[in-house]
Amino acid sequence: MATYCVRRYLGLLKGRASLGWQKRKFADSARSDEAPDPTAVVTDLCRSRHFITGEQVEKDSLLAGWHGYGPLGMVLRRNLAEQWWRSMTTSRGQVFGLSTLHQAGSGGRKALKLVDGEALAVILKEKGQSVEQLTAEVERLLGASATLRTELLQGALEQYAHSLSLVNRKLPFGLAEMGVCYQPAAPDSEGTTRTGEAMLASLVWFSSPRTAGQWLDFWVRHRLQWWRKFATGASNFSSSDFQDECGTKGTRLYYSFPWGREPIETLQSLGDRELLETHQDNRAKLQCRDERKTVIPHVLSVSGNMDRGVLAYLYDSLQQLKKVDSKQRLHQRKVLKLHPSLAPVKVALDMGRGPTLELRQVPYRGGDAHSTSRLTVSPERNLSRFAQC
């Protein structure tokens, strides 16, 4: 009887141990099958594959414009900018390109001042000043400081009157520009206040008050279709109406990142207020022809963030490929499948192992033809990992 009890007790212990081992096995299997954080995956890929550079490559720094671009990232942004410029200017006869200075004019509605830090320190350290004197000195310094633009709208408004001769004062027409703008200062993760940079693409469309609403609807549809054209998951791009603090209505285009939606482009119908303020209410100077009527045009602003667009397409292109080899081993690869029009590398040649002497001669034999076609060819083996770009 005692022997039977001991055997039964040992059997129960063995069953519990086996059950515990199976639970741990299933738990480990579940953890291994969990999808990795896409934000971390894209960040690691962008660093290792030379898309994005910077001391802090994370979500907040990418959105604030505190990062730079490596060789592949620079080409990706250039390709995106070229596609934007072609869709706005080359394919439309009534859109004209322009380029304004970074420090010209008033700099926009939310301009930043470039202040000499040493001059400001001298003013603050000077003793015996009253509050009124200190305020006057600081205001004088700010008045003499350069203005950094935060948007491209102001430059187009200032060039409006000079552009009327291009269209014989006939509406509608637009002015397009692309350039670097500076973002409002904000503290980073270490508490240091920094000013970000962003490559903005702007179209300022001038139309009659009668058709301003129709043009807003047209450009919202056009811009949303354009962003979706290069995406793998087109539904991640969406639009939503909004109203700013001044009561101006408009539409924002968003991309759904893993952490939530972020705006990539803003469209606003500004009326004629901004144009009149820029030209000191000189109505005779601003009048255009709408069929047989003479009107002051309404302004439609389309402003897209190219850096935010690059980030959106990098997240959109992330794919994880799985392959089982002949020994039933699972291999996983994380690749960025970008649209061919945006991809920095169009074709990559994996030479593998073995006799590759003839393959290595291919880039050099067709060097002249490749350069005239704007194709870059390299015999390096490590380029093969960019094949999926």
PDB file of N, CA and C in Angstrom, residues 106-112 147-155 157 242 244-246 248 266 268-270 273-274 277-278 299 301 303:
ATOM      1  N   SER A 106       8.809  89.628 -43.988  1.00  0.00           N
ATOM      2  CA  SER A 106       8.424  89.462 -42.577  1.00  0.00           C
ATOM      3  C   SER A 106       8.593  88.044 -42.100  1.00  0.00           C
ATOM      4  N   GLY A 107       8.851  87.116 -43.028  1.00  0.00           N
ATOM      5  CA  GLY A 107       9.090  85.743 -42.639  1.00  0.00           C
ATOM      6  C   GLY A 107       7.846  84.925 -42.415  1.00  0.00           C
ATOM      7  N   GLY A 108       6.662  85.513 -42.467  1.00  0.00           N
ATOM      8  CA  GLY A 108       5.439  84.756 -42.289  1.00  0.00           C
ATOM      9  C   GLY A 108       4.722  85.131 -41.017  1.00  0.00           C
ATOM     10  N   ARG A 109       3.581  84.463 -40.811  1.00  0.00           N
ATOM     11  CA  ARG A 109       2.743  84.781 -39.661  1.00  0.00           C
ATOM     12  C   ARG A 109       3.376  84.340 -38.344  1.00  0.00           C
ATOM     13  N   LYS A 110       4.268  83.351 -38.386  1.00  0.00           N
ATOM     14  CA  LYS A 110       4.910  82.853 -37.176  1.00  0.00           C
ATOM     15  C   LYS A 110       6.420  82.865 -37.372  1.00  0.00           C
ATOM     16  N   ALA A 111       6.960  84.038 -37.621  1.00  0.00           N
ATOM     17  CA  ALA A 111       8.373  84.163 -37.939  1.00  0.00           C
ATOM     18  C   ALA A 111       9.230  83.969 -36.698  1.00  0.00           C
ATOM     19  N   LEU A 112      10.463  83.499 -36.928  1.00  0.00           N
ATOM     20  CA  LEU A 112      11.457  83.345 -35.875  1.00  0.00           C
ATOM     21  C   LEU A 112      12.566  84.363 -36.096  1.00  0.00           C
ATOM     22  N   THR A 147      15.190  87.636 -39.812  1.00  0.00           N
ATOM     23  CA  THR A 147      13.948  86.890 -39.643  1.00  0.00           C
ATOM     24  C   THR A 147      14.040  85.576 -40.411  1.00  0.00           C
ATOM     25  N   LEU A 148      13.790  84.471 -39.722  1.00  0.00           N
ATOM     26  CA  LEU A 148      13.806  83.156 -40.350  1.00  0.00           C
ATOM     27  C   LEU A 148      12.376  82.758 -40.684  1.00  0.00           C
ATOM     28  N   ARG A 149      12.160  82.277 -41.883  1.00  0.00           N
ATOM     29  CA  ARG A 149      10.812  81.921 -42.298  1.00  0.00           C
ATOM     30  C   ARG A 149      10.392  80.581 -41.701  1.00  0.00           C
ATOM     31  N   THR A 150       9.130  80.486 -41.354  1.00  0.00           N
ATOM     32  CA  THR A 150       8.544  79.232 -40.883  1.00  0.00           C
ATOM     33  C   THR A 150       7.564  78.649 -41.887  1.00  0.00           C
ATOM     34  N   GLU A 151       7.318  79.377 -42.974  1.00  0.00           N
ATOM     35  CA  GLU A 151       6.430  78.918 -44.035  1.00  0.00           C
ATOM     36  C   GLU A 151       6.818  79.614 -45.327  1.00  0.00           C
ATOM     37  N   LEU A 152       6.259  79.138 -46.436  1.00  0.00           N
ATOM     38  CA  LEU A 152       6.574  79.700 -47.753  1.00  0.00           C
ATOM     39  C   LEU A 152       5.463  80.584 -48.305  1.00  0.00           C
ATOM     40  N   LEU A 153       4.363  80.693 -47.584  1.00  0.00           N
ATOM     41  CA  LEU A 153       3.225  81.476 -48.060  1.00  0.00           C
ATOM     42  C   LEU A 153       3.579  82.939 -48.281  1.00  0.00           C
ATOM     43  N   GLN A 154       4.294  83.531 -47.327  1.00  0.00           N
ATOM     44  CA  GLN A 154       4.564  84.968 -47.394  1.00  0.00           C
ATOM     45  C   GLN A 154       5.353  85.341 -48.646  1.00  0.00           C
ATOM     46  N   GLY A 155       6.311  84.510 -49.029  1.00  0.00           N
ATOM     47  CA  GLY A 155       7.101  84.814 -50.220  1.00  0.00           C
ATOM     48  C   GLY A 155       6.256  84.847 -51.476  1.00  0.00           C
ATOM     49  N   LEU A 157       2.999  85.531 -51.591  1.00  0.00           N
ATOM     50  CA  LEU A 157       2.137  86.711 -51.535  1.00  0.00           C
ATOM     51  C   LEU A 157       2.892  87.967 -51.960  1.00  0.00           C
ATOM     52  N   PHE A 242     -10.601  71.105 -40.499  1.00  0.00           N
ATOM     53  CA  PHE A 242     -10.217  71.723 -39.234  1.00  0.00           C
ATOM     54  C   PHE A 242     -10.470  73.223 -39.316  1.00  0.00           C
ATOM     55  N   ASP A 244      -8.558  76.777 -37.542  1.00  0.00           N
ATOM     56  CA  ASP A 244      -7.468  77.222 -36.690  1.00  0.00           C
ATOM     57  C   ASP A 244      -7.954  78.268 -35.682  1.00  0.00           C
ATOM     58  N   GLU A 245      -6.991  78.797 -34.890  1.00  0.00           N
ATOM     59  CA  GLU A 245      -7.349  79.729 -33.826  1.00  0.00           C
ATOM     60  C   GLU A 245      -7.895  81.052 -34.356  1.00  0.00           C
ATOM     61  N   CYS A 246      -7.606  81.365 -35.628  1.00  0.00           N
ATOM     62  CA  CYS A 246      -8.121  82.602 -36.221  1.00  0.00           C
ATOM     63  C   CYS A 246      -9.472  82.409 -36.899  1.00  0.00           C
ATOM     64  N   THR A 248      -9.964  80.373 -39.491  1.00  0.00           N
ATOM     65  CA  THR A 248      -9.792  79.983 -40.890  1.00  0.00           C
ATOM     66  C   THR A 248     -10.004  78.483 -41.039  1.00  0.00           C
ATOM     67  N   THR A 266      -1.254  70.584 -45.387  1.00  0.00           N
ATOM     68  CA  THR A 266      -2.345  71.444 -44.929  1.00  0.00           C
ATOM     69  C   THR A 266      -2.837  72.298 -46.084  1.00  0.00           C
ATOM     70  N   GLN A 268      -5.597  75.436 -46.888  1.00  0.00           N
ATOM     71  CA  GLN A 268      -6.433  76.454 -46.268  1.00  0.00           C
ATOM     72  C   GLN A 268      -6.906  77.464 -47.299  1.00  0.00           C
ATOM     73  N   SER A 269      -8.187  77.831 -47.206  1.00  0.00           N
ATOM     74  CA  SER A 269      -8.745  78.897 -48.014  1.00  0.00           C
ATOM     75  C   SER A 269      -8.686  80.183 -47.195  1.00  0.00           C
ATOM     76  N   LEU A 270      -7.801  81.105 -47.563  1.00  0.00           N
ATOM     77  CA  LEU A 270      -7.489  82.280 -46.752  1.00  0.00           C
ATOM     78  C   LEU A 270      -8.268  83.523 -47.148  1.00  0.00           C
ATOM     79  N   ARG A 273      -7.729  88.418 -47.266  1.00  0.00           N
ATOM     80  CA  ARG A 273      -7.168  89.187 -46.145  1.00  0.00           C
ATOM     81  C   ARG A 273      -5.651  89.198 -46.158  1.00  0.00           C
ATOM     82  N   GLU A 274      -5.025  88.028 -46.310  1.00  0.00           N
ATOM     83  CA  GLU A 274      -3.566  87.928 -46.285  1.00  0.00           C
ATOM     84  C   GLU A 274      -2.937  88.724 -47.428  1.00  0.00           C
ATOM     85  N   GLU A 277      -3.221  92.532 -46.712  1.00  0.00           N
ATOM     86  CA  GLU A 277      -2.301  92.959 -45.661  1.00  0.00           C
ATOM     87  C   GLU A 277      -0.872  93.036 -46.179  1.00  0.00           C
ATOM     88  N   THR A 278      -0.491  92.112 -47.032  1.00  0.00           N
ATOM     89  CA  THR A 278       0.879  92.105 -47.571  1.00  0.00           C
ATOM     90  C   THR A 278       1.144  93.319 -48.448  1.00  0.00           C
ATOM     91  N   VAL A 299      -7.089  83.500 -51.879  1.00  0.00           N
ATOM     92  CA  VAL A 299      -5.835  82.746 -51.787  1.00  0.00           C
ATOM     93  C   VAL A 299      -6.110  81.373 -51.190  1.00  0.00           C
ATOM     94  N   SER A 301      -3.894  78.140 -49.867  1.00  0.00           N
ATOM     95  CA  SER A 301      -2.535  77.712 -49.506  1.00  0.00           C
ATOM     96  C   SER A 301      -2.492  76.199 -49.374  1.00  0.00           C
ATOM     97  N   SER A 303       0.367  73.475 -48.334  1.00  0.00           N
ATOM     98  CA  SER A 303       1.710  73.366 -47.767  1.00  0.00           C
ATOM     99  C   SER A 303       1.955  71.939 -47.296  1.00  0.00           C
TER     100      SER A 303
END
